[in-house]
Coordinates of C-alpha atoms and ligand atoms in Angstrom, one line a residue:
X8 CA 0.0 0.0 0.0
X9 CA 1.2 3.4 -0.9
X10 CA 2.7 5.9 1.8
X11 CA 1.2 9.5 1.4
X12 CA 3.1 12.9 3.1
X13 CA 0.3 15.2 3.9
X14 CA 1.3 19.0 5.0
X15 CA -1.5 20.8 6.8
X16 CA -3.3 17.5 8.2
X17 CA -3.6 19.0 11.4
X18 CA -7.0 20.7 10.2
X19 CA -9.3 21.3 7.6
X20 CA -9.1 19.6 4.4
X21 CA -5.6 18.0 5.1
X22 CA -6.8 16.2 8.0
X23 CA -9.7 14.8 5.9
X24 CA -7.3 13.6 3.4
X25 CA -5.0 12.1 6.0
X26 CA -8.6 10.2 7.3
X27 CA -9.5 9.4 3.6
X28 CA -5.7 7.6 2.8
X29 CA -5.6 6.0 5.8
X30 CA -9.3 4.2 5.3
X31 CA -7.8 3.0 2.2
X32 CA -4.9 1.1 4.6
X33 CA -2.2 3.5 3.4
X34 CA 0.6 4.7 6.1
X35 CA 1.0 8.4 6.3
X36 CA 3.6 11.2 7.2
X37 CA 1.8 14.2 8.7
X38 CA 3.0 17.4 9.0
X39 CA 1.8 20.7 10.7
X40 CA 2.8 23.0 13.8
X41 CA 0.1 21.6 16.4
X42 CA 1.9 18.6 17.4
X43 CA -0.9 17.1 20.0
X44 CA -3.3 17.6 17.1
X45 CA -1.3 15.5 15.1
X46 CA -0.5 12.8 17.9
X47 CA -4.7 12.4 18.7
X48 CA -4.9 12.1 14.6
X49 CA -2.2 9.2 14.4
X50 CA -3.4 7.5 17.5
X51 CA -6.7 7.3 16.0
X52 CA -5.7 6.4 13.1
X53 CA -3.6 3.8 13.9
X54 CA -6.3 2.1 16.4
X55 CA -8.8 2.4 13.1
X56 CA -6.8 1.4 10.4
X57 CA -3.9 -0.7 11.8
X58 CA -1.6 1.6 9.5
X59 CA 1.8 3.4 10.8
X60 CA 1.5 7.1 10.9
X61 CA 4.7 9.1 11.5
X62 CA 4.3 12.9 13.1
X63 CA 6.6 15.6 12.2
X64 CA 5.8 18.7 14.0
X65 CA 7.2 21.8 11.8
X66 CA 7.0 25.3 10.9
X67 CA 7.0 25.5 7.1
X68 CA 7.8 28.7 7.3
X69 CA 10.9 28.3 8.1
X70 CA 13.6 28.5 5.7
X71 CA 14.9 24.7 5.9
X72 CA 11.6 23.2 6.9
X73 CA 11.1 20.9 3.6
X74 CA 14.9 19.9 3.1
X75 CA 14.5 19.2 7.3
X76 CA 11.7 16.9 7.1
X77 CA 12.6 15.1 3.9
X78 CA 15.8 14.1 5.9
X79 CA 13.5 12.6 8.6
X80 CA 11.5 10.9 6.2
X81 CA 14.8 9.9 4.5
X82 CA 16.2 8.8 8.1
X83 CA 13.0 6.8 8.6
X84 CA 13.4 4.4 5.2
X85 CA 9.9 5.7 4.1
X86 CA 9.3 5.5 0.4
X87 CA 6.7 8.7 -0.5
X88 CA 3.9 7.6 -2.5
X89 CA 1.8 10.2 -2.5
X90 CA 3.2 13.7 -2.0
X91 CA -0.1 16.3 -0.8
X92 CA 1.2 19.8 -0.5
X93 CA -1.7 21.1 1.7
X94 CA -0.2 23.5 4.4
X95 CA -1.5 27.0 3.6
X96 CA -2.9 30.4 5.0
X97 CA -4.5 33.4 3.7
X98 CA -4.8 37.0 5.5
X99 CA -7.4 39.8 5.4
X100 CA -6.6 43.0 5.2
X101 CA -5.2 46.1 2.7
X102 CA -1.6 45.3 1.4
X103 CA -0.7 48.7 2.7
X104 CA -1.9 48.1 6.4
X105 CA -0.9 44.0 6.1
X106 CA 2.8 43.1 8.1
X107 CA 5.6 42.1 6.0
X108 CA 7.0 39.2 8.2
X109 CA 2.8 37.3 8.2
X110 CA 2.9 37.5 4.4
X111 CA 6.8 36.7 4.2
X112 CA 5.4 33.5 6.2
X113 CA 2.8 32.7 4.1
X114 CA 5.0 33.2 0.8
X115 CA 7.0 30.7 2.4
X116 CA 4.7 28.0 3.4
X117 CA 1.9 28.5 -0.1
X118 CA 4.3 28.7 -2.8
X119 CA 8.4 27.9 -0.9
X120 CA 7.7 25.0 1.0
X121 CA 5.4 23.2 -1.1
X122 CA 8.1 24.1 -4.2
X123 CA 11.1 22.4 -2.8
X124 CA 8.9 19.4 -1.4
X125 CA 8.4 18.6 -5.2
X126 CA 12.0 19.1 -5.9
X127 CA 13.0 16.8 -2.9
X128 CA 10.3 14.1 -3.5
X129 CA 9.9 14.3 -7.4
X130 CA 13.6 12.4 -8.1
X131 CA 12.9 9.1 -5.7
X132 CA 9.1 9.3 -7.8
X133 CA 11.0 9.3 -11.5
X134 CA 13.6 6.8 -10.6
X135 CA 10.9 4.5 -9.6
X136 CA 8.4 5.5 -12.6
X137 CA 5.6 5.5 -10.0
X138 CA 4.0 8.7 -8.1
X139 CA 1.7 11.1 -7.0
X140 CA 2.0 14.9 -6.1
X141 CA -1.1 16.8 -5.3
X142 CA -1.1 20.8 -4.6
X143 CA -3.9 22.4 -3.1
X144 CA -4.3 25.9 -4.8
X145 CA -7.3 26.9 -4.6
X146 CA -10.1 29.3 -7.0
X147 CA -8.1 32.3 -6.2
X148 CA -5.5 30.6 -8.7
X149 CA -8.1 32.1 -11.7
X150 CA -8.8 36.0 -9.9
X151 CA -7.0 38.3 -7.9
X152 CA -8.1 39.3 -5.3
X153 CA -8.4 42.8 -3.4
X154 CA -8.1 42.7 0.8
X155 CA -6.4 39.3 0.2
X156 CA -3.7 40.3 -2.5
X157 CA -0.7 38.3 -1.5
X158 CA -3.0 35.3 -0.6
X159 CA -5.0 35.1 -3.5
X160 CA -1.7 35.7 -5.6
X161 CA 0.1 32.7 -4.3
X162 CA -2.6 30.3 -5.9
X163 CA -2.0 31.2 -9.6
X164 CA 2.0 30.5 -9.0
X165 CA 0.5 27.0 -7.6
X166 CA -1.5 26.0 -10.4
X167 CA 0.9 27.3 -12.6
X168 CA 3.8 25.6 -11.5
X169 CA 1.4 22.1 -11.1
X170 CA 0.3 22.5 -14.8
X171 CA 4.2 23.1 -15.8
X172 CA 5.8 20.4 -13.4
X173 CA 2.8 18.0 -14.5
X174 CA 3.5 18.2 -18.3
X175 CA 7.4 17.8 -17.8
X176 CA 6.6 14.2 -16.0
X177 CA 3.7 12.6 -16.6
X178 CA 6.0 10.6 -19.4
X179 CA 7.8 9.2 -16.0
X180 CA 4.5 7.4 -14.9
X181 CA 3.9 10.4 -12.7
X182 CA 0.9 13.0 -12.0
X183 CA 1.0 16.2 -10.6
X184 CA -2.9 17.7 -9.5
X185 CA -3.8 21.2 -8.7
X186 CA -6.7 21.0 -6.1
X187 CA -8.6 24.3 -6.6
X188 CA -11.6 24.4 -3.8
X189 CA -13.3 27.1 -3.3
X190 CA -15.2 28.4 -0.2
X191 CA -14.7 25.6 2.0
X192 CA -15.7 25.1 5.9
X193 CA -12.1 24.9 7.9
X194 CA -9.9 26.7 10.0
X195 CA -9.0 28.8 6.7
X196 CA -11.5 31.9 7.5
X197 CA -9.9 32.0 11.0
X198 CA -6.9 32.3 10.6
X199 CA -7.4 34.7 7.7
X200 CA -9.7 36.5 9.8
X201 CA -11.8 36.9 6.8
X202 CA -14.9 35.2 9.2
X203 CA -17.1 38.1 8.5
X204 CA -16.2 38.4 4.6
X205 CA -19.0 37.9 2.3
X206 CA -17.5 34.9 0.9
X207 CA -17.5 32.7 4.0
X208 CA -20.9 35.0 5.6
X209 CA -23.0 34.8 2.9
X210 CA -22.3 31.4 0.7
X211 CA -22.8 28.1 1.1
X212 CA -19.2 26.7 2.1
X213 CA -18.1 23.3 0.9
X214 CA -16.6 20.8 3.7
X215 CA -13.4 20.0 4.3
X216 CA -14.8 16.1 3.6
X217 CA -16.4 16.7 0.4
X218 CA -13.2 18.9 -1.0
X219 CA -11.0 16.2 0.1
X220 CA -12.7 13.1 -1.4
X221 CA -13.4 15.0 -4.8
X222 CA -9.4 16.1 -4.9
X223 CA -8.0 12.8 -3.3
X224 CA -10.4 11.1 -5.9
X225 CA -8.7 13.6 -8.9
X226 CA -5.2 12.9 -7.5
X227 CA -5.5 9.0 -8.2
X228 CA -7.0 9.6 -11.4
X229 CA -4.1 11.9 -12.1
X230 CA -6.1 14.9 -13.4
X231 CA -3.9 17.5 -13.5
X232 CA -6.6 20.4 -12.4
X233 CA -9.6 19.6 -10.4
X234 CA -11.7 22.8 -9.1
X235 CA -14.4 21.3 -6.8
X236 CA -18.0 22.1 -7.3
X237 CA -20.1 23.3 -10.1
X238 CA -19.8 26.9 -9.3
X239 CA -16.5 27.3 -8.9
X240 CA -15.9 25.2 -12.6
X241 CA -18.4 28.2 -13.9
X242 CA -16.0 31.1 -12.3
X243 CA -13.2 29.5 -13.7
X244 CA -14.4 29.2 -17.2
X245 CA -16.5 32.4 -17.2
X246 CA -13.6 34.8 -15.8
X247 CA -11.6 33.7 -19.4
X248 CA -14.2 36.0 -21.1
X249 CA -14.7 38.6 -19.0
X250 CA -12.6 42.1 -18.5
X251 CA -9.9 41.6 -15.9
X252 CA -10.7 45.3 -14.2
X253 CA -14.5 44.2 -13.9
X254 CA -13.0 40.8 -12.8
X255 CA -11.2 42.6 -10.2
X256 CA -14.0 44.9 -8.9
X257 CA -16.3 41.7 -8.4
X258 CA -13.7 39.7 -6.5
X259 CA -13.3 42.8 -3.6
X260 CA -17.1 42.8 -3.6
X261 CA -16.9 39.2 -2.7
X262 CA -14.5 39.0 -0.1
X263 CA -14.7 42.4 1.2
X264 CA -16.1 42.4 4.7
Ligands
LIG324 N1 -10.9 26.8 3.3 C1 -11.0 27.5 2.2 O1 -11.9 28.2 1.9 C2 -9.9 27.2 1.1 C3 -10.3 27.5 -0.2 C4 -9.3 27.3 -1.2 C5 -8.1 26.8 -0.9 N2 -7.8 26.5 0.4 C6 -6.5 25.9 0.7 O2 -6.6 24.7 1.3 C7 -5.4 24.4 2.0 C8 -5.8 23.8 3.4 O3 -6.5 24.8 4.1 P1 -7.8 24.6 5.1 O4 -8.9 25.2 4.4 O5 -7.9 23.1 5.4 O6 -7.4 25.5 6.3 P2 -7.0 25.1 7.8 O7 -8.1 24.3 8.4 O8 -6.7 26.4 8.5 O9 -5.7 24.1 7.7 C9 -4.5 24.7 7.3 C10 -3.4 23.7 7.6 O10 -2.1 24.2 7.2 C11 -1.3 24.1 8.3 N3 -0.3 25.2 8.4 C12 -0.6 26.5 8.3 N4 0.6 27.2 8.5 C13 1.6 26.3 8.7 C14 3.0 26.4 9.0 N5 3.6 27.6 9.1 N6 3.7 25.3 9.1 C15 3.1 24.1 9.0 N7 1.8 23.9 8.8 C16 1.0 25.0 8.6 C17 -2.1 24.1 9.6 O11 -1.5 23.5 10.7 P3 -0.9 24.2 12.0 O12 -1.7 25.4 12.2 O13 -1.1 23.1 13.0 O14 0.5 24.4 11.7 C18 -3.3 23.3 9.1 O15 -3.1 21.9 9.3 C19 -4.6 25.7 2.1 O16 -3.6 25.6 1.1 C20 -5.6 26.7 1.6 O17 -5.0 27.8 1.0 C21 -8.7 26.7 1.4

């Protein structure tokens, strides 16, 4: 059975994916900040499952958090099936009122991290002709968006660099997916404190379950972009056609708060 590295699985829609793999019999590597959260997760899992779950408490922030933890995983003798870069946050707020080191953080952990993670992973995956990588990204890949800048412009270098990296290796047996959700229950509007934003108010949010089983379905099929629900496939296709500076003035009206 096929061992997956999930970032993020401490919450949200990486924690349902962690549930999801390991229902399937599949040992995991789990990787957030809140340790105890990840050491209920793996005891849990392990009692349910009978799989072997490995915690590795990290910031991804940090500069050498992704070489750090492949050398753990490295150290362990575990083979990475299934590489889900999940780990991500957003932030509300005017770019010119926002602090520099929060969105230095979040450049890190969206787009660094999650980058040299593929590089580290992607080698051991083509020398063995078997392998999956899935990014989360999210609809803000396909607007920007005001009061969220940096946030919403860390998606498109996701999908972008998914699409890219996927078309260089699927000849190697290998798929790279760009999960775009959209509004989706979680600790996300939290965190972002973007509770009170119209987006996460006033629409009907997806669960972290039903995003996870629609882009851990998409992963194994090795789609290499899945946007989950109806909707958000619309928005996608429909902002193609439409003026970016109307584009634009729609999106603040949506997440403004
Ligand atoms: N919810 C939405 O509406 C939505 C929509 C589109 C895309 N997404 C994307 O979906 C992904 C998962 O988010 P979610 O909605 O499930 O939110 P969530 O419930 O807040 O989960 C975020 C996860 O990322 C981890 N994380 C955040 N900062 C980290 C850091 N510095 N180091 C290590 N881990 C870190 C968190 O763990 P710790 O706090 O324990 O470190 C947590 O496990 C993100 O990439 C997000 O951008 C979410």
């Amino acid at each position: 059975m096929k061992t997956a590295l999930i970032t993020g699985a401490s919450s949200g829609i990486g924690l349902e994916l962690a549930k999801i793999h390991a229902s399937k019999g599949g040992d995991l590597v789990i990787i957030a900040r809140s340790k105890d959260k990840l050491n209920a997760l793996k005891i849990q899992l392990e009692k349910e499952f009978g799989i072997n779950v490995l915690v590795i408490e990290k910031d991804l922030a940090t500069p050498n958090a992704a070489i750090e933890v492949f050398t753990e995983t490295e150290s362990h003798g575990i083979q990475v099936d299934y590489l889900i870069n999940n780990a991500g946050f957003g932030l509300y707020g005017k770019f010119e009122d926002s602090d520099w080191e929060a969105e230095n953080d979040m450049i890190q952990v969206n787009i660094t991290a999650l980058t040299q993670f593929t590089k580290l992973y992607l080698p051991g995956m083509i020398a063995r002709k078997n392998g999956k990588i899935m990014n989360v990204a999210s609809t803000a890949a396909f607007v920007p968006g005001p009061t969220m800048a940096v946030y919403c412009a860390t998606k498109p270098y996701v999908l972008s660099f998914s699409e890219a990296v996927n078309n260089e290796v699927s000849h190697h047996g290998i798929s790279i997916t760009a999960l775009c959700p959209g509004a989706t229950a979680s600790g996300f509007s939290k965190t972002a404190k973007a509770d009170k934003s119209a987006l996460f108010s006033k629409t009907k949010l997806a669960t972290s379950e039903e995003v996870a089983q629609f882009g851990y379905a998409a992963m194994l099929k090795g789609k290499q972009v899945a946007i989950h629900g109806f909707m958000n496939q619309f928005l996608a296709f429909i902002v193609r056609f439409t003026p970016r500076s109307l584009v634009v003035k729609i999106s603040r009206k949506v997440i403004d708060q």
